[in-house]
PDB file of C-alpha atoms in Angstrom:
ATOM      1  CA  UNK A  28     121.058 113.082  67.990  1.00  0.00           C
ATOM      2  CA  UNK A  29     120.133 116.431  66.045  1.00  0.00           C
ATOM      3  CA  UNK A  30     119.329 117.995  69.796  1.00  0.00           C
ATOM      4  CA  UNK A  31     122.461 116.557  71.358  1.00  0.00           C
ATOM      5  CA  UNK A  32     124.490 118.347  68.556  1.00  0.00           C
ATOM      6  CA  UNK A  33     122.786 121.578  68.841  1.00  0.00           C
ATOM      7  CA  UNK A  34     123.514 121.629  72.645  1.00  0.00           C
ATOM      8  CA  UNK A  35     127.359 120.591  72.104  1.00  0.00           C
ATOM      9  CA  UNK A  36     127.709 123.348  69.419  1.00  0.00           C
ATOM     10  CA  UNK A  37     126.261 125.944  72.314  1.00  0.00           C
ATOM     11  CA  UNK A  38     129.773 125.187  74.112  1.00  0.00           C
ATOM     12  CA  UNK A  39     131.841 124.959  71.147  1.00  0.00           C
ATOM     13  CA  UNK A  40     135.190 126.380  71.551  1.00  0.00           C
ATOM     14  CA  UNK A  41     135.129 125.317  75.289  1.00  0.00           C
ATOM     15  CA  UNK A  42     134.420 121.504  74.393  1.00  0.00           C
ATOM     16  CA  UNK A  43     136.228 119.020  72.769  1.00  0.00           C
ATOM     17  CA  UNK A  44     134.410 115.401  71.990  1.00  0.00           C
ATOM     18  CA  UNK A  45     136.756 112.332  72.064  1.00  0.00           C
ATOM     19  CA  UNK A  46     135.654 109.351  69.654  1.00  0.00           C
ATOM     20  CA  UNK A  47     137.656 106.351  70.616  1.00  0.00           C
ATOM     21  CA  UNK A  48     139.181 104.508  67.511  1.00  0.00           C
ATOM     22  CA  UNK A  49     141.990 102.025  67.893  1.00  0.00           C
ATOM     23  CA  UNK A  50     142.951 101.023  64.498  1.00  0.00           C
ATOM     24  CA  UNK A  51     141.948 101.750  60.758  1.00  0.00           C
ATOM     25  CA  UNK A  52     140.454  98.566  60.622  1.00  0.00           C
ATOM     26  CA  UNK A  53     137.457  96.779  62.525  1.00  0.00           C
ATOM     27  CA  UNK A  54     139.648  93.963  63.213  1.00  0.00           C
ATOM     28  CA  UNK A  55     142.362  96.426  64.726  1.00  0.00           C
ATOM     29  CA  UNK A  56     139.908  98.684  66.751  1.00  0.00           C
ATOM     30  CA  UNK A  57     138.464  95.325  68.266  1.00  0.00           C
ATOM     31  CA  UNK A  58     141.268  94.554  70.015  1.00  0.00           C
ATOM     32  CA  UNK A  59     139.216  95.718  73.252  1.00  0.00           C
ATOM     33  CA  UNK A  60     136.124  96.642  71.679  1.00  0.00           C
ATOM     34  CA  UNK A  61     133.347  95.240  69.924  1.00  0.00           C
ATOM     35  CA  UNK A  62     133.802  94.990  66.566  1.00  0.00           C
ATOM     36  CA  UNK A  63     130.538  96.924  65.589  1.00  0.00           C
ATOM     37  CA  UNK A  64     131.868 100.131  67.157  1.00  0.00           C
ATOM     38  CA  UNK A  65     134.329 100.821  64.448  1.00  0.00           C
ATOM     39  CA  UNK A  66     131.808 101.684  61.968  1.00  0.00           C
ATOM     40  CA  UNK A  67     129.758 103.604  64.821  1.00  0.00           C
ATOM     41  CA  UNK A  68     133.041 105.385  65.906  1.00  0.00           C
ATOM     42  CA  UNK A  69     133.458 106.794  61.971  1.00  0.00           C
ATOM     43  CA  UNK A  70     129.707 108.067  61.716  1.00  0.00           C
ATOM     44  CA  UNK A  71     130.276 109.822  65.071  1.00  0.00           C
ATOM     45  CA  UNK A  72     133.422 111.498  63.565  1.00  0.00           C
ATOM     46  CA  UNK A  73     131.288 112.341  60.112  1.00  0.00           C
ATOM     47  CA  UNK A  74     128.464 113.507  62.432  1.00  0.00           C
ATOM     48  CA  UNK A  75     130.588 115.991  64.325  1.00  0.00           C
ATOM     49  CA  UNK A  76     132.352 117.343  61.484  1.00  0.00           C
ATOM     50  CA  UNK A  77     129.437 118.269  59.461  1.00  0.00           C
ATOM     51  CA  UNK A  78     127.778 119.985  62.520  1.00  0.00           C
ATOM     52  CA  UNK A  79     131.289 121.757  63.373  1.00  0.00           C
ATOM     53  CA  UNK A  80     131.852 120.238  66.893  1.00  0.00           C
ATOM     54  CA  UNK A  81     135.731 119.812  67.783  1.00  0.00           C
ATOM     55  CA  UNK A  82     136.750 116.637  68.126  1.00  0.00           C
ATOM     56  CA  UNK A  83     139.576 114.332  68.633  1.00  0.00           C
ATOM     57  CA  UNK A  84     140.334 111.097  68.642  1.00  0.00           C
ATOM     58  CA  UNK A  85     141.248 108.849  71.430  1.00  0.00           C
ATOM     59  CA  UNK A  86     143.200 105.530  70.930  1.00  0.00           C
ATOM     60  CA  UNK A  87     144.479 102.615  73.559  1.00  0.00           C
ATOM     61  CA  UNK A  88     147.916 101.524  72.802  1.00  0.00           C
ATOM     62  CA  UNK A  89     148.500  98.020  72.498  1.00  0.00           C
ATOM     63  CA  UNK A  90     150.743  95.456  71.810  1.00  0.00           C
ATOM     64  CA  UNK A  91     149.094  95.118  68.104  1.00  0.00           C
ATOM     65  CA  UNK A  92     148.624  98.656  67.236  1.00  0.00           C
ATOM     66  CA  UNK A  93     151.379 100.381  68.367  1.00  0.00           C
ATOM     67  CA  UNK A  94     153.321  98.404  65.441  1.00  0.00           C
ATOM     68  CA  UNK A  95     150.987 100.237  62.804  1.00  0.00           C
ATOM     69  CA  UNK A  96     150.901 103.794  64.338  1.00  0.00           C
ATOM     70  CA  UNK A  97     152.191 105.632  60.995  1.00  0.00           C
ATOM     71  CA  UNK A  98     149.403 103.698  58.743  1.00  0.00           C
ATOM     72  CA  UNK A  99     146.682 104.729  61.143  1.00  0.00           C
ATOM     73  CA  UNK A 100     147.849 108.538  61.670  1.00  0.00           C
ATOM     74  CA  UNK A 101     147.605 108.400  57.838  1.00  0.00           C
ATOM     75  CA  UNK A 102     143.996 106.743  57.977  1.00  0.00           C
ATOM     76  CA  UNK A 103     143.028 109.474  60.714  1.00  0.00           C
ATOM     77  CA  UNK A 104     144.454 111.939  58.360  1.00  0.00           C
ATOM     78  CA  UNK A 105     142.304 111.312  55.415  1.00  0.00           C
ATOM     79  CA  UNK A 106     139.045 111.239  57.609  1.00  0.00           C
ATOM     80  CA  UNK A 107     140.027 115.015  57.976  1.00  0.00           C
ATOM     81  CA  UNK A 108     141.279 115.010  62.133  1.00  0.00           C
ATOM     82  CA  UNK A 109     144.311 116.375  63.064  1.00  0.00           C
ATOM     83  CA  UNK A 110     143.949 115.945  66.744  1.00  0.00           C
ATOM     84  CA  UNK A 111     144.782 112.644  68.449  1.00  0.00           C
ATOM     85  CA  UNK A 112     145.245 111.325  71.685  1.00  0.00           C
ATOM     86  CA  UNK A 113     147.332 108.206  72.122  1.00  0.00           C
ATOM     87  CA  UNK A 114     146.067 106.405  75.583  1.00  0.00           C
ATOM     88  CA  UNK A 115     148.535 104.230  77.542  1.00  0.00           C
ATOM     89  CA  UNK A 116     146.482 100.820  78.695  1.00  0.00           C
ATOM     90  CA  UNK A 117     146.148 100.681  82.217  1.00  0.00           C
ATOM     91  CA  UNK A 118     143.963  97.333  82.967  1.00  0.00           C
ATOM     92  CA  UNK A 119     141.113  98.979  85.353  1.00  0.00           C
ATOM     93  CA  UNK A 120     137.417  97.673  85.131  1.00  0.00           C
ATOM     94  CA  UNK A 121     136.684  95.572  82.377  1.00  0.00           C
ATOM     95  CA  UNK A 122     140.480  95.379  81.003  1.00  0.00           C
ATOM     96  CA  UNK A 123     141.941  93.743  84.113  1.00  0.00           C
ATOM     97  CA  UNK A 124     142.861  90.638  82.237  1.00  0.00           C
ATOM     98  CA  UNK A 125     144.582  92.741  79.490  1.00  0.00           C
ATOM     99  CA  UNK A 126     147.663  93.028  81.602  1.00  0.00           C
ATOM    100  CA  UNK A 127     150.018  91.550  78.649  1.00  0.00           C
ATOM    101  CA  UNK A 128     148.596  93.943  76.582  1.00  0.00           C
ATOM    102  CA  UNK A 129     150.574  96.523  78.547  1.00  0.00           C
ATOM    103  CA  UNK A 130     153.474  98.691  76.899  1.00  0.00           C
ATOM    104  CA  UNK A 131     157.382  97.675  78.177  1.00  0.00           C
ATOM    105  CA  UNK A 132     159.337 101.115  79.039  1.00  0.00           C
ATOM    106  CA  UNK A 133     161.322 100.501  75.837  1.00  0.00           C
ATOM    107  CA  UNK A 134     158.211 100.541  73.684  1.00  0.00           C
ATOM    108  CA  UNK A 135     157.129 103.589  75.377  1.00  0.00           C
ATOM    109  CA  UNK A 136     159.903 105.326  75.109  1.00  0.00           C
ATOM    110  CA  UNK A 137     159.929 104.645  71.047  1.00  0.00           C
ATOM    111  CA  UNK A 138     156.767 106.161  70.496  1.00  0.00           C
ATOM    112  CA  UNK A 139     157.737 109.139  72.592  1.00  0.00           C
ATOM    113  CA  UNK A 140     160.481 109.814  70.659  1.00  0.00           C
ATOM    114  CA  UNK A 141     158.825 109.127  67.097  1.00  0.00           C
ATOM    115  CA  UNK A 142     155.613 111.559  68.262  1.00  0.00           C
ATOM    116  CA  UNK A 143     158.095 114.433  67.402  1.00  0.00           C
ATOM    117  CA  UNK A 144     158.515 113.382  63.786  1.00  0.00           C
ATOM    118  CA  UNK A 145     154.787 112.364  63.414  1.00  0.00           C
ATOM    119  CA  UNK A 146     153.515 115.492  64.198  1.00  0.00           C
ATOM    120  CA  UNK A 147     155.939 117.359  61.941  1.00  0.00           C
ATOM    121  CA  UNK A 148     155.677 115.303  58.932  1.00  0.00           C
ATOM    122  CA  UNK A 149     151.722 114.694  59.474  1.00  0.00           C
ATOM    123  CA  UNK A 150     151.090 118.103  60.415  1.00  0.00           C
ATOM    124  CA  UNK A 151     149.326 116.030  63.461  1.00  0.00           C
ATOM    125  CA  UNK A 152     148.899 117.483  67.103  1.00  0.00           C
ATOM    126  CA  UNK A 153     149.481 114.177  68.953  1.00  0.00           C
ATOM    127  CA  UNK A 154     148.898 114.131  72.760  1.00  0.00           C
ATOM    128  CA  UNK A 155     150.482 111.435  74.465  1.00  0.00           C
ATOM    129  CA  UNK A 156     152.523 113.913  77.214  1.00  0.00           C
ATOM    130  CA  UNK A 157     154.352 112.285  80.139  1.00  0.00           C
ATOM    131  CA  UNK A 158     155.798 113.875  83.029  1.00  0.00           C
ATOM    132  CA  UNK A 159     158.990 112.333  82.476  1.00  0.00           C
ATOM    133  CA  UNK A 160     158.616 113.209  78.617  1.00  0.00           C
ATOM    134  CA  UNK A 161     161.410 116.004  79.056  1.00  0.00           C
ATOM    135  CA  UNK A 162     163.992 113.674  80.033  1.00  0.00           C
ATOM    136  CA  UNK A 163     164.470 112.742  76.213  1.00  0.00           C
ATOM    137  CA  UNK A 164     164.652 116.635  74.782  1.00  0.00           C
ATOM    138  CA  UNK A 165     168.128 118.432  75.113  1.00  0.00           C
ATOM    139  CA  UNK A 166     169.037 119.901  78.277  1.00  0.00           C
ATOM    140  CA  UNK A 167     168.551 123.318  77.457  1.00  0.00           C
ATOM    141  CA  UNK A 168     165.016 122.494  75.914  1.00  0.00           C
ATOM    142  CA  UNK A 169     163.855 120.078  79.046  1.00  0.00           C
ATOM    143  CA  UNK A 170     160.697 121.577  80.552  1.00  0.00           C
ATOM    144  CA  UNK A 171     159.109 119.037  82.885  1.00  0.00           C
ATOM    145  CA  UNK A 172     155.294 118.751  82.484  1.00  0.00           C
ATOM    146  CA  UNK A 173     153.519 117.329  85.929  1.00  0.00           C
ATOM    147  CA  UNK A 174     151.427 114.599  86.304  1.00  0.00           C
ATOM    148  CA  UNK A 175     147.851 116.750  86.409  1.00  0.00           C
ATOM    149  CA  UNK A 176     145.956 114.269  88.761  1.00  0.00           C
ATOM    150  CA  UNK A 177     144.690 116.117  91.828  1.00  0.00           C
ATOM    151  CA  UNK A 178     147.000 118.849  90.583  1.00  0.00           C
ATOM    152  CA  UNK A 179     145.200 120.658  87.528  1.00  0.00           C
ATOM    153  CA  UNK A 180     142.404 117.878  86.848  1.00  0.00           C
ATOM    154  CA  UNK A 181     139.768 116.047  88.665  1.00  0.00           C
ATOM    155  CA  UNK A 182     137.807 113.035  86.721  1.00  0.00           C
ATOM    156  CA  UNK A 183     134.225 112.891  87.841  1.00  0.00           C
ATOM    157  CA  UNK A 184     131.906 109.474  86.763  1.00  0.00           C
ATOM    158  CA  UNK A 185     128.316 109.185  85.831  1.00  0.00           C
ATOM    159  CA  UNK A 186     127.399 108.999  89.651  1.00  0.00           C
ATOM    160  CA  UNK A 187     129.169 112.218  90.382  1.00  0.00           C
ATOM    161  CA  UNK A 188     132.152 110.312  92.448  1.00  0.00           C
ATOM    162  CA  UNK A 189     135.409 112.600  92.246  1.00  0.00           C
ATOM    163  CA  UNK A 190     138.901 110.756  91.489  1.00  0.00           C
ATOM    164  CA  UNK A 191     141.996 112.549  90.396  1.00  0.00           C
ATOM    165  CA  UNK A 192     142.260 110.776  87.589  1.00  0.00           C
ATOM    166  CA  UNK A 193     140.814 108.395  85.253  1.00  0.00           C
ATOM    167  CA  UNK A 194     143.485 105.903  85.895  1.00  0.00           C
ATOM    168  CA  UNK A 195     142.364 105.840  89.713  1.00  0.00           C
ATOM    169  CA  UNK A 196     138.493 105.150  90.131  1.00  0.00           C
ATOM    170  CA  UNK A 197     139.320 103.473  93.672  1.00  0.00           C
ATOM    171  CA  UNK A 198     140.954 106.857  94.549  1.00  0.00           C
ATOM    172  CA  UNK A 199     137.653 108.323  96.237  1.00  0.00           C
ATOM    173  CA  UNK A 200     137.579 112.084  96.926  1.00  0.00           C
ATOM    174  CA  UNK A 201     134.124 113.517  96.965  1.00  0.00           C
ATOM    175  CA  UNK A 202     130.652 113.422  95.545  1.00  0.00           C
ATOM    176  CA  UNK A 203     128.996 116.093  93.498  1.00  0.00           C
ATOM    177  CA  UNK A 204     125.514 115.940  95.138  1.00  0.00           C
ATOM    178  CA  UNK A 205     127.059 115.867  98.420  1.00  0.00           C
ATOM    179  CA  UNK A 206     129.544 118.351  98.263  1.00  0.00           C
ATOM    180  CA  UNK A 207     130.851 121.197  96.008  1.00  0.00           C
ATOM    181  CA  UNK A 208     133.612 120.767  93.242  1.00  0.00           C
ATOM    182  CA  UNK A 209     135.329 123.698  94.976  1.00  0.00           C
ATOM    183  CA  UNK A 210     134.950 122.397  98.673  1.00  0.00           C
ATOM    184  CA  UNK A 211     136.926 119.249  97.005  1.00  0.00           C
ATOM    185  CA  UNK A 212     139.372 120.925  95.334  1.00  0.00           C
ATOM    186  CA  UNK A 213     140.417 122.880  98.296  1.00  0.00           C
ATOM    187  CA  UNK A 214     139.903 121.056 101.172  1.00  0.00           C
ATOM    188  CA  UNK A 215     140.181 117.434 100.188  1.00  0.00           C
ATOM    189  CA  UNK A 216     142.895 115.932 102.462  1.00  0.00           C
ATOM    190  CA  UNK A 217     143.962 112.837 100.095  1.00  0.00           C
ATOM    191  CA  UNK A 218     144.654 115.769  96.917  1.00  0.00           C
ATOM    192  CA  UNK A 219     146.471 118.123  99.289  1.00  0.00           C
ATOM    193  CA  UNK A 220     149.047 114.905  99.738  1.00  0.00           C
ATOM    194  CA  UNK A 221     149.064 114.563  95.542  1.00  0.00           C
ATOM    195  CA  UNK A 222     150.419 118.087  95.739  1.00  0.00           C
ATOM    196  CA  UNK A 223     152.788 117.957  97.663  1.00  0.00           C
ATOM    197  CA  UNK A 224     156.153 116.502  96.579  1.00  0.00           C
ATOM    198  CA  UNK A 225     158.183 116.095  99.255  1.00  0.00           C
ATOM    199  CA  UNK A 226     156.197 112.959  99.944  1.00  0.00           C
ATOM    200  CA  UNK A 227     157.328 111.291  96.842  1.00  0.00           C
ATOM    201  CA  UNK A 228     159.048 107.701  97.573  1.00  0.00           C
ATOM    202  CA  UNK A 229     161.925 106.152  96.153  1.00  0.00           C
ATOM    203  CA  UNK A 230     164.080 107.579  93.409  1.00  0.00           C
ATOM    204  CA  UNK A 231     161.605 110.427  93.097  1.00  0.00           C
ATOM    205  CA  UNK A 232     162.308 111.387  96.890  1.00  0.00           C
ATOM    206  CA  UNK A 233     165.653 112.577  96.258  1.00  0.00           C
ATOM    207  CA  UNK A 234     165.409 113.575  92.458  1.00  0.00           C
ATOM    208  CA  UNK A 235     166.342 116.909  90.749  1.00  0.00           C
ATOM    209  CA  UNK A 236     163.314 116.883  88.976  1.00  0.00           C
ATOM    210  CA  UNK A 237     161.042 115.910  91.960  1.00  0.00           C
ATOM    211  CA  UNK A 238     159.461 119.653  92.438  1.00  0.00           C
ATOM    212  CA  UNK A 239     158.943 119.936  88.744  1.00  0.00           C
ATOM    213  CA  UNK A 240     158.304 116.883  87.241  1.00  0.00           C
ATOM    214  CA  UNK A 241     156.423 115.578  90.665  1.00  0.00           C
ATOM    215  CA  UNK A 242     157.008 112.171  90.495  1.00  0.00           C
ATOM    216  CA  UNK A 243     155.414 111.001  86.999  1.00  0.00           C
ATOM    217  CA  UNK A 244     152.370 109.325  86.396  1.00  0.00           C
ATOM    218  CA  UNK A 245     150.430 108.637  89.620  1.00  0.00           C
ATOM    219  CA  UNK A 246     147.722 106.477  88.325  1.00  0.00           C
ATOM    220  CA  UNK A 247     150.759 103.876  86.987  1.00  0.00           C
ATOM    221  CA  UNK A 248     152.395 104.495  90.151  1.00  0.00           C
ATOM    222  CA  UNK A 249     149.173 103.366  91.832  1.00  0.00           C
ATOM    223  CA  UNK A 250     148.207 100.425  89.629  1.00  0.00           C
ATOM    224  CA  UNK A 251     151.995  98.731  89.483  1.00  0.00           C
ATOM    225  CA  UNK A 252     153.222  99.663  92.715  1.00  0.00           C
ATOM    226  CA  UNK A 253     149.883  99.766  94.962  1.00  0.00           C
ATOM    227  CA  UNK A 254     151.105 103.099  96.334  1.00  0.00           C
ATOM    228  CA  UNK A 255     150.563 106.812  94.174  1.00  0.00           C
ATOM    229  CA  UNK A 256     153.236 108.256  96.339  1.00  0.00           C
ATOM    230  CA  UNK A 257     155.766 105.697  94.602  1.00  0.00           C
ATOM    231  CA  UNK A 258     158.013 106.581  91.733  1.00  0.00           C
ATOM    232  CA  UNK A 259     156.140 106.257  87.795  1.00  0.00           C
ATOM    233  CA  UNK A 260     157.573 102.861  87.162  1.00  0.00           C
ATOM    234  CA  UNK A 261     157.891 104.131  83.589  1.00  0.00           C
ATOM    235  CA  UNK A 262     160.034 106.900  84.215  1.00  0.00           C
ATOM    236  CA  UNK A 263     163.413 106.501  82.341  1.00  0.00           C
ATOM    237  CA  UNK A 264     165.530 107.174  85.432  1.00  0.00           C
ATOM    238  CA  UNK A 265     163.640 104.802  87.541  1.00  0.00           C
ATOM    239  CA  UNK A 266     164.483 102.193  84.737  1.00  0.00           C
ATOM    240  CA  UNK A 267     167.788 103.155  84.327  1.00  0.00           C
ATOM    241  CA  UNK A 268     167.552 102.906  80.744  1.00  0.00           C
ATOM    242  CA  UNK A 269     169.383 104.883  77.609  1.00  0.00           C
ATOM    243  CA  UNK A 270     167.567 107.974  76.636  1.00  0.00           C
ATOM    244  CA  UNK A 271     168.444 111.173  74.360  1.00  0.00           C
TER     245      UNK A 271
END
């Protein structure tokens, strides 16, 4: 462990370690994970902090822990962690039977709105940045942040397989052992389709924000609609819900 921490420290400043923690008790944390990993996660946070290695807490949102986010943030703050990333549940892999734990659009919107208050009052840097989040801002403050899948981000698994996003593990675009990252990034036909907003379908095809929002989350579109070119089902415009 000491050797691993020493290696990480070499890259400190360019590498940040994420520690999964889904609640402020072992019971909350064990909603998806083995209960004993709660104490392991806390120990990992302590070790990383003592080694002065940058870290953030990763929290997968579910129907239970979204009702206790303020308490969770206070708990994480007491651990001297100020960076946290909330991750919407996409039931892939071992989570494929957890579709009932996916947030509804309205639950999602509430967290997006509350996030600004939590950042301000608890001095947190909360990452939960959806491409359509700008719709909850006043017109003069709207700055779309497009989906990064295949556009700014590439995901590589332990086998070297490359995908546009962790939410799209069935969307293979190459392998680092048979091709270079730069070759796949620059020449993949599928990645080029990701970057072409004119191919978007549904409401996105004629939306005024199409080229800047780029259709919302491509992972949600792929998982829920079966086509990464479809509109993000969580987008407020797609749902026609009231928003500020």
